Amino acid sequence: MERVSAPSGGRESFGTRAGFILAAAGSAIGLGNMWRFPYLASEGGGATFVLMYIVFTMLVGIPLLLAEFAIGRRGQGAPVASMRALGGRRWGRVGLLFVAAGLFILSYYSVIAGWTLRYALDALLGDFAPSAADRFGEISSGTGAVAFHVGFMAITTLVVVGGVKAGIERTSLLLMPALFVIVVGLAIWAATLPGAHAGYLVYLSPDLDEITNPAIWRAAASQALFSLSLGMGGMLTFASYLRRDQNLPESGTVVAFSDFGVAFTAGLMVFPLIHSLGLQAAVGESTVGALFIALPGAFASMGSVGRVVGLFFFVVLAVGALTSAISLLEVVTASLMDEFRLPRRAAATGAGVVIAVLGVFPALDIGVLGLMDKIAGELLLLAGALAIAIFAGWRASVAVQDELRAGASRRWQACVRPIVLALRWLVPPIVAVALFSSMRETLAAVGAFLAG
Ligand code: PHE
């Protein structure tokens, strides 16, 4: 037993500070950065969306991230146990919302991750298919989609079974630096494309007409949450494996900036690429599949260079997806371990199997996948974020403040009071407005889906 380094009662812990930071960054950096962000940005007027996204990350994202860190480290448990410890039984039940979010998000997230594995395999074994739309149709439905989803879940489950240090921390320490290098390399390559300039122009110069468009505001707000993995207790659970000497405000800032950095750099690759090949319309057209049709099509038209670049691109997507999926599965696993005293192996395997089965539905029907992304990836996260803000800003604000100060240097301690004030007064109304508007839109989407 590694009793020496465990903070209390034999609870697992991260071995190094960097291990925690990279695991949290690994949770944050994923399909959200390299697929959802560029696609939303290209729909939302490029730079206009990017600016709004930065605003929400600063005002809402960072305070919520620190709230999750503080609650988890203070409560020393997964969401249900931590919120119960700090706020009583009723708040413990609110923690169930997070378990549900983790379960549902991972069941479709893993399907998309399966597509990325399949495209990576295409590049490795042969070529990207010349008809990108047909190939996407094959990849995103049927037994192949189910098989790759199940395969991806098996890998994720193996890592989580490995535990905090040997599974999660080691995987993050290994994969995240590689991911950073490849993303930067891809952006540099894209700069050499003819016509890259036009892409940068759209990406970096705001279209001020769009600034009054509420749909873009809402998309930016929910993307800020999704991208930082907030509102589902993943960051909370990771922080529960920390000792009190970690500087939480500093770690949170590093995580938020690396998350933004990777999203922004992914945009620096995607925008020049789609503009130099004139694919703007294709990306704006459909929703979930947009980039998955446009980019392989682009790579296919570039011959062997496209094959190599495409391989790197899809490998990096799959790696990002894996480190995010780990955090989603860890929330469910750790909750089962806390509540039912299950051993890690049984908890992770059980959760992994349930999610693999749930994911069969989105794997067979992309309409279901889009709907799940709206309900779980937007609505449940917004609801979870609202609960965290109210909990940290009102119910447990003294404990949260105290916890954020512990381990922080003087300079960082000065940020704690403003953060808690933001959690109390600023974050709840902003998230509530987004939640309300998302609820209306989701109901409409469900109605449309049911009507066929
Ligand atoms: N943040 C991850 C991404 O950007 C997705 C995610 C959302 C992971 C919510 C965990 C929880 O891809």
Coordinates of C-alpha atoms and ligand atoms in Angstrom, one line a residue:
M1 CA 0.0 0.0 0.0
E2 CA 1.3 3.5 -0.8
R3 CA 0.1 4.9 2.5
V4 CA 2.9 7.3 2.8
S5 CA 1.8 9.7 0.1
A6 CA -1.9 9.3 0.5
P7 CA -3.5 12.5 2.1
S8 CA -6.1 10.7 4.2
G9 CA -7.5 7.2 4.8
G10 CA -5.5 5.7 2.0
R11 CA -7.1 7.8 -0.7
E12 CA -5.1 7.8 -4.0
S13 CA -3.2 10.9 -4.9
F14 CA -1.2 12.4 -7.8
G15 CA 2.5 12.0 -7.5
T16 CA 3.6 15.3 -8.9
R17 CA 2.3 18.8 -9.3
A18 CA 2.8 18.7 -13.0
G19 CA 0.9 15.4 -13.0
F20 CA -2.2 17.1 -11.7
I21 CA -1.9 20.1 -14.0
L22 CA -1.4 17.9 -17.1
A23 CA -4.3 15.6 -16.1
A24 CA -6.6 18.6 -15.6
A25 CA -5.3 20.1 -18.9
G26 CA -5.8 16.7 -20.5
S27 CA -9.4 16.7 -19.4
A28 CA -9.9 20.2 -20.7
I29 CA -8.1 19.8 -24.0
G30 CA -10.0 17.5 -26.3
L31 CA -12.5 17.3 -29.1
G32 CA -13.9 20.5 -27.8
N33 CA -10.7 22.4 -28.7
M34 CA -9.9 20.9 -32.0
W35 CA -13.3 20.1 -33.4
R36 CA -16.1 22.0 -31.6
F37 CA -14.2 25.3 -31.2
P38 CA -13.1 25.8 -34.8
Y39 CA -16.4 24.7 -36.1
L40 CA -18.4 27.1 -33.7
A41 CA -15.9 29.9 -34.5
S42 CA -16.4 29.5 -38.2
E43 CA -20.2 29.6 -37.7
G44 CA -20.1 32.4 -35.3
G45 CA -18.3 35.0 -37.4
G46 CA -14.7 34.0 -36.6
A47 CA -13.1 36.5 -34.3
T48 CA -16.4 37.7 -32.9
F49 CA -16.9 34.3 -31.4
V50 CA -13.3 34.0 -30.3
L51 CA -13.6 37.3 -28.3
M52 CA -16.8 36.3 -26.6
Y53 CA -15.3 32.9 -25.8
I54 CA -12.4 34.7 -24.1
V55 CA -14.7 36.9 -22.1
F56 CA -16.7 33.9 -20.8
T57 CA -13.6 31.9 -20.0
M58 CA -12.3 34.8 -17.8
L59 CA -15.5 35.7 -16.1
V60 CA -17.2 32.4 -15.8
G61 CA -14.8 29.6 -16.6
I62 CA -11.9 30.4 -14.4
P63 CA -14.0 31.1 -11.3
L64 CA -16.0 27.8 -11.8
L65 CA -12.8 25.9 -12.4
L66 CA -11.3 27.1 -9.1
A67 CA -14.6 26.4 -7.3
E68 CA -14.5 22.8 -8.5
F69 CA -10.8 22.5 -7.4
A70 CA -11.6 23.9 -4.0
I71 CA -14.7 21.7 -3.4
G72 CA -12.9 18.6 -4.5
R73 CA -9.7 19.1 -2.5
R74 CA -11.7 20.1 0.6
G75 CA -14.2 17.3 0.4
Q76 CA -11.7 14.6 -0.5
G77 CA -14.3 12.8 -2.6
A78 CA -16.1 12.5 -5.9
P79 CA -18.9 15.1 -6.4
V80 CA -21.6 13.4 -4.4
A81 CA -19.3 12.7 -1.4
S82 CA -17.6 16.1 -1.5
M83 CA -20.7 18.1 -1.8
R84 CA -22.3 16.1 1.0
A85 CA -19.3 16.7 3.2
L86 CA -19.4 20.4 2.7
G87 CA -23.1 21.1 2.3
G88 CA -25.1 18.2 3.8
R89 CA -27.2 15.4 2.3
R90 CA -29.3 17.5 -0.1
W91 CA -26.3 19.0 -1.8
G92 CA -24.9 15.5 -2.0
R93 CA -27.9 14.6 -4.1
V94 CA -27.2 17.5 -6.4
G95 CA -23.8 15.7 -7.1
L96 CA -25.8 13.0 -8.8
L97 CA -26.3 15.5 -11.7
F98 CA -22.6 15.3 -12.4
V99 CA -22.6 11.5 -12.4
A100 CA -25.4 11.6 -15.0
A101 CA -23.6 14.2 -17.1
G102 CA -20.4 12.2 -17.1
L103 CA -22.3 9.0 -18.1
F104 CA -24.2 10.7 -20.9
I105 CA -21.5 12.9 -22.3
L106 CA -19.0 10.1 -22.5
S107 CA -21.4 7.8 -24.3
Y108 CA -21.5 10.0 -27.3
Y109 CA -18.1 11.6 -26.9
S110 CA -16.6 8.2 -27.3
V111 CA -18.5 7.7 -30.5
I112 CA -16.9 10.8 -32.0
A113 CA -13.5 9.6 -30.6
G114 CA -14.1 6.4 -32.5
W115 CA -14.5 8.3 -35.7
T116 CA -11.1 10.0 -35.2
L117 CA -9.5 6.6 -34.6
R118 CA -10.9 5.3 -37.8
Y119 CA -9.7 8.3 -39.8
A120 CA -6.3 7.9 -38.3
L121 CA -6.3 4.3 -39.5
D122 CA -7.4 5.4 -43.0
A123 CA -4.4 7.7 -43.2
L124 CA -2.1 5.0 -41.8
L125 CA -3.2 2.1 -44.0
G126 CA -4.0 3.8 -47.3
D127 CA -5.4 7.1 -48.2
F128 CA -8.3 9.3 -47.3
A129 CA -11.2 8.4 -49.5
P130 CA -11.7 10.8 -52.4
S131 CA -15.4 11.2 -51.6
A132 CA -15.2 12.6 -48.1
A133 CA -19.0 12.8 -47.5
D134 CA -19.6 9.2 -48.4
R135 CA -16.7 8.0 -46.2
F136 CA -18.1 10.1 -43.3
G137 CA -21.5 8.4 -43.8
E138 CA -19.8 5.0 -43.6
I139 CA -17.7 5.9 -40.6
S140 CA -20.4 7.6 -38.6
S141 CA -23.0 4.9 -38.7
G142 CA -23.5 1.2 -38.5
T143 CA -21.5 -1.6 -36.9
G144 CA -18.1 0.0 -37.7
A145 CA -19.1 3.1 -35.6
V146 CA -20.2 0.8 -32.8
A147 CA -17.0 -1.2 -32.9
F148 CA -14.7 1.8 -32.8
H149 CA -16.7 3.4 -30.0
V150 CA -16.5 0.2 -28.0
G151 CA -12.7 -0.1 -28.7
F152 CA -12.2 3.5 -27.5
M153 CA -14.2 2.8 -24.3
A154 CA -12.0 -0.3 -23.7
I155 CA -8.8 1.9 -23.9
T156 CA -10.3 4.5 -21.6
T157 CA -11.4 1.9 -19.1
L158 CA -8.0 0.3 -19.0
V159 CA -6.4 3.7 -18.1
V160 CA -8.9 4.4 -15.4
V161 CA -8.5 0.9 -14.0
G162 CA -4.8 1.7 -13.7
G163 CA -5.6 4.3 -11.0
V164 CA -4.7 7.9 -10.4
K165 CA -0.9 7.6 -10.5
A166 CA -0.2 4.7 -12.7
G167 CA -3.1 5.2 -15.1
I168 CA -4.3 8.8 -15.3
E169 CA -1.2 10.7 -14.3
R170 CA 1.2 8.6 -16.4
T171 CA -1.0 8.8 -19.5
S172 CA -1.2 12.6 -19.2
L173 CA 2.5 13.1 -18.6
L174 CA 3.2 11.0 -21.7
L175 CA 0.6 12.2 -24.1
M176 CA 0.0 15.9 -23.4
P177 CA 3.5 17.2 -24.3
A178 CA 3.2 15.3 -27.5
L179 CA -0.1 16.8 -28.2
F180 CA 1.2 20.3 -27.7
V181 CA 4.1 19.8 -30.1
I182 CA 1.9 18.3 -32.8
V183 CA -0.8 21.0 -32.6
V184 CA 1.9 23.7 -33.0
G185 CA 3.5 21.9 -35.8
L186 CA 0.2 21.6 -37.7
A187 CA -0.4 25.4 -37.3
I188 CA 3.0 26.1 -38.7
W189 CA 2.4 23.8 -41.6
A190 CA -0.9 25.6 -42.3
A191 CA 0.8 28.9 -42.5
T192 CA 2.7 27.7 -45.6
L193 CA -0.5 27.0 -47.6
P194 CA -1.3 29.4 -50.5
G195 CA -4.3 31.5 -49.5
A196 CA -3.8 31.0 -45.7
H197 CA -4.0 34.7 -45.4
A198 CA -7.8 34.7 -46.2
G199 CA -8.4 32.2 -43.4
Y200 CA -6.4 34.3 -40.8
L201 CA -8.4 37.4 -41.8
V202 CA -11.8 35.7 -41.0
Y203 CA -10.4 34.1 -37.8
L204 CA -8.7 37.2 -36.5
S205 CA -10.8 40.2 -37.5
P206 CA -14.1 40.5 -35.7
D207 CA -17.4 40.9 -37.6
L208 CA -19.1 43.5 -35.4
D209 CA -22.6 42.9 -36.8
E210 CA -22.5 39.5 -35.1
I211 CA -21.9 41.0 -31.7
T212 CA -25.6 41.4 -31.0
N213 CA -26.5 37.9 -32.0
P214 CA -27.7 36.0 -28.9
A215 CA -27.1 32.6 -30.4
I216 CA -23.4 33.3 -30.7
W217 CA -23.3 34.5 -27.1
R218 CA -24.9 31.4 -25.9
A219 CA -22.7 29.2 -28.0
A220 CA -19.6 31.0 -26.6
A221 CA -20.8 30.6 -23.0
S222 CA -21.5 26.9 -23.3
Q223 CA -18.3 26.3 -25.2
A224 CA -16.4 28.0 -22.4
L225 CA -17.8 25.4 -19.9
F226 CA -17.5 22.4 -22.2
S227 CA -14.0 23.2 -23.1
L228 CA -12.8 23.5 -19.5
S229 CA -14.8 20.3 -18.6
L230 CA -16.9 22.3 -16.1
G231 CA -20.2 21.5 -14.6
M232 CA -19.7 17.7 -14.4
G233 CA -17.3 17.4 -11.5
G234 CA -14.3 16.1 -13.4
M235 CA -12.1 18.9 -12.2
L236 CA -13.6 18.4 -8.7
T237 CA -12.7 14.7 -8.7
F238 CA -9.2 15.3 -9.9
A239 CA -8.6 17.9 -7.2
S240 CA -9.8 15.4 -4.6
Y241 CA -6.5 13.5 -5.2
L242 CA -4.4 16.6 -4.2
R243 CA -2.6 17.5 -1.1
R244 CA -3.0 21.0 0.4
D245 CA 0.3 22.3 -0.9
Q246 CA -0.8 22.7 -4.5
N247 CA -1.4 26.3 -5.5
L248 CA -4.9 26.1 -6.8
P249 CA -5.4 29.5 -8.3
E250 CA -2.1 29.2 -10.2
S251 CA -2.8 25.7 -11.4
G252 CA -6.3 26.7 -12.6
T253 CA -4.8 29.6 -14.5
V254 CA -2.3 27.4 -16.2
V255 CA -5.0 24.9 -17.1
A256 CA -7.3 27.6 -18.5
F257 CA -4.5 29.2 -20.6
S258 CA -3.3 25.9 -22.0
D259 CA -6.9 25.0 -22.9
F260 CA -7.4 28.3 -24.7
G261 CA -3.9 28.1 -26.3
V262 CA -4.7 24.7 -27.9
A263 CA -8.1 25.8 -29.1
F264 CA -6.7 29.0 -30.6
T265 CA -3.8 27.1 -32.2
A266 CA -6.2 24.5 -33.7
G267 CA -8.1 27.5 -35.2
L268 CA -4.8 28.7 -36.7
M269 CA -4.6 25.4 -38.5
V270 CA -8.2 24.9 -39.5
F271 CA -9.0 28.4 -40.8
P272 CA -6.2 28.7 -43.3
L273 CA -6.8 25.1 -44.4
I274 CA -10.5 25.5 -45.1
H275 CA -10.0 28.9 -46.7
S276 CA -7.1 27.9 -48.9
L277 CA -9.2 25.1 -50.3
G278 CA -12.4 27.1 -50.5
L279 CA -14.3 24.8 -48.1
Q280 CA -16.0 27.5 -46.0
A281 CA -19.5 26.6 -47.2
A282 CA -19.0 22.9 -46.4
V283 CA -18.0 23.6 -42.9
G284 CA -20.9 26.0 -42.3
E285 CA -23.4 23.6 -43.6
S286 CA -24.0 20.6 -41.4
T287 CA -23.4 20.5 -37.7
V288 CA -21.7 17.6 -36.1
G289 CA -20.1 16.2 -39.2
A290 CA -18.8 19.5 -40.7
L291 CA -15.1 19.3 -40.0
F292 CA -15.1 15.5 -40.4
I293 CA -16.1 15.9 -44.0
A294 CA -14.2 19.1 -44.9
L295 CA -10.9 18.1 -43.5
P296 CA -10.4 14.6 -44.8
G297 CA -11.6 15.9 -48.1
A298 CA -8.9 18.6 -47.9
F299 CA -6.2 16.0 -46.9
A300 CA -7.3 13.7 -49.7
S301 CA -6.8 16.4 -52.3
M302 CA -3.2 17.0 -51.1
G303 CA -1.7 13.6 -51.9
S304 CA 1.0 12.2 -49.7
V305 CA 1.5 15.4 -47.7
G306 CA -2.1 15.4 -46.9
R307 CA -1.8 11.8 -45.7
V308 CA 0.9 12.6 -43.2
V309 CA -0.6 15.8 -42.0
G310 CA -4.0 14.1 -41.7
L311 CA -2.5 11.3 -39.8
F312 CA -1.0 13.7 -37.2
F313 CA -4.3 15.7 -37.1
F314 CA -6.5 12.7 -36.3
V315 CA -4.0 11.1 -33.9
V316 CA -3.9 14.3 -32.0
L317 CA -7.7 14.4 -31.9
A318 CA -7.9 10.9 -30.6
V319 CA -5.2 11.6 -28.0
G320 CA -7.1 14.7 -26.8
A321 CA -10.3 12.8 -26.7
L322 CA -8.7 10.0 -24.6
T323 CA -7.4 12.3 -21.9
S324 CA -10.8 14.0 -21.7
A325 CA -12.7 10.7 -21.7
I326 CA -10.5 9.5 -18.8
S327 CA -11.8 12.4 -16.7
L328 CA -15.4 11.6 -17.6
L329 CA -15.1 8.0 -16.7
E330 CA -13.2 8.9 -13.5
V331 CA -16.2 10.9 -12.2
V332 CA -18.5 7.9 -12.5
T333 CA -15.9 5.5 -11.2
A334 CA -14.9 7.5 -8.2
S335 CA -18.5 8.0 -7.3
L336 CA -19.2 4.3 -7.4
M337 CA -16.0 3.7 -5.3
D338 CA -17.1 6.4 -2.7
E339 CA -20.7 5.4 -2.4
F340 CA -20.6 1.6 -2.7
R341 CA -17.1 1.0 -1.5
L342 CA -16.4 -0.9 -4.7
P343 CA -12.8 -1.6 -5.7
R344 CA -11.5 0.6 -8.6
R345 CA -11.4 -2.3 -11.1
A346 CA -15.0 -3.2 -10.6
A347 CA -16.2 0.4 -10.5
A348 CA -14.4 1.4 -13.7
T349 CA -15.3 -1.7 -15.6
G350 CA -18.9 -1.6 -14.6
A351 CA -19.2 2.1 -15.6
G352 CA -17.3 1.5 -18.8
V353 CA -19.6 -1.3 -19.9
V354 CA -22.8 0.7 -19.1
I355 CA -21.4 3.7 -21.2
A356 CA -20.3 1.4 -24.0
V357 CA -23.9 0.1 -24.2
L358 CA -25.5 3.5 -24.0
G359 CA -23.2 4.7 -26.8
V360 CA -24.6 2.2 -29.2
F361 CA -27.6 4.5 -29.8
P362 CA -25.6 7.6 -30.9
A363 CA -23.2 5.3 -32.8
L364 CA -26.1 4.1 -34.9
D365 CA -27.8 7.4 -35.4
I366 CA -26.1 10.7 -35.8
G367 CA -29.4 12.5 -35.0
V368 CA -29.4 10.9 -31.5
L369 CA -25.7 12.0 -31.1
G370 CA -26.5 15.7 -32.0
L371 CA -29.4 15.6 -29.5
M372 CA -27.3 14.1 -26.7
D373 CA -24.7 16.8 -27.3
K374 CA -27.5 19.4 -26.8
I375 CA -29.0 17.8 -23.7
A376 CA -25.9 16.5 -21.9
G377 CA -23.1 18.6 -23.4
E378 CA -25.0 21.8 -23.1
L379 CA -28.0 21.6 -20.8
L380 CA -26.7 19.3 -18.1
L381 CA -23.3 21.2 -18.0
L382 CA -25.1 24.5 -17.6
A383 CA -27.2 23.1 -14.8
G384 CA -24.2 21.6 -13.1
A385 CA -22.3 24.9 -13.5
L386 CA -25.2 26.8 -11.9
A387 CA -25.2 24.4 -9.0
I388 CA -21.5 24.7 -8.5
A389 CA -21.6 28.5 -8.5
I390 CA -24.4 28.6 -6.0
F391 CA -22.8 26.0 -3.8
A392 CA -19.3 27.7 -3.9
G393 CA -20.6 31.3 -3.8
W394 CA -23.2 30.9 -1.1
R395 CA -23.5 27.5 0.7
A396 CA -19.8 26.7 1.1
S397 CA -18.1 30.0 0.4
V398 CA -16.1 30.1 3.6
A399 CA -14.6 26.7 3.0
V400 CA -14.0 27.5 -0.7
Q401 CA -12.1 30.7 0.2
D402 CA -10.1 29.0 2.8
E403 CA -9.2 26.1 0.5
L404 CA -8.2 28.4 -2.4
R405 CA -5.8 30.3 0.0
A406 CA -4.2 27.1 1.3
G407 CA -1.1 26.4 -0.7
A408 CA -1.3 29.7 -2.7
S409 CA 1.4 32.3 -2.6
R410 CA 0.6 35.8 -1.4
R411 CA 0.2 37.1 -4.9
W412 CA -2.4 34.4 -5.8
Q413 CA -4.2 34.8 -2.5
A414 CA -5.1 38.3 -3.5
C415 CA -7.3 36.8 -6.3
V416 CA -9.3 34.6 -4.0
R417 CA -11.8 37.2 -2.8
P418 CA -12.7 38.5 -6.3
I419 CA -13.1 34.9 -7.4
V420 CA -15.6 34.1 -4.6
L421 CA -17.5 37.4 -5.3
A422 CA -17.7 36.4 -9.0
L423 CA -19.1 33.0 -8.0
R424 CA -21.7 34.7 -5.9
W425 CA -22.9 37.6 -8.0
L426 CA -21.7 37.2 -11.5
V427 CA -21.6 33.6 -12.5
P428 CA -25.1 32.5 -11.4
P429 CA -27.0 35.1 -13.4
I430 CA -24.9 34.6 -16.6
V431 CA -25.2 30.8 -16.4
A432 CA -28.9 31.0 -15.6
V433 CA -29.6 33.1 -18.7
A434 CA -27.7 30.7 -20.8
L435 CA -29.4 27.7 -19.2
F436 CA -32.9 29.2 -19.8
S437 CA -32.2 30.0 -23.5
S438 CA -30.6 26.6 -24.0
M439 CA -33.6 24.9 -22.4
R440 CA -35.9 26.5 -25.0
E441 CA -33.7 25.6 -27.8
T442 CA -33.2 22.0 -26.6
L443 CA -37.0 21.5 -26.2
A444 CA -37.4 22.7 -29.8
A445 CA -34.7 20.3 -31.0
V446 CA -36.2 17.4 -29.1
G447 CA -39.6 18.2 -30.7
A448 CA -38.1 18.4 -34.1
F449 CA -36.3 15.1 -33.6
L450 CA -39.4 13.3 -32.4
A451 CA -41.4 14.7 -35.3
G452 CA -38.9 13.0 -37.5
Ligands
PHE1 N1 -13.3 19.5 -22.2 C1 -13.4 18.4 -23.1 C2 -13.1 18.9 -24.5 O1 -12.9 20.0 -24.7 C3 -14.8 17.7 -23.1 C4 -15.3 17.4 -21.8 C5 -16.5 18.0 -21.4 C6 -14.7 16.6 -20.9 C7 -17.0 17.8 -20.2 C8 -15.2 16.4 -19.7 C9 -16.3 17.0 -19.3 O2 -13.1 18.1 -25.4

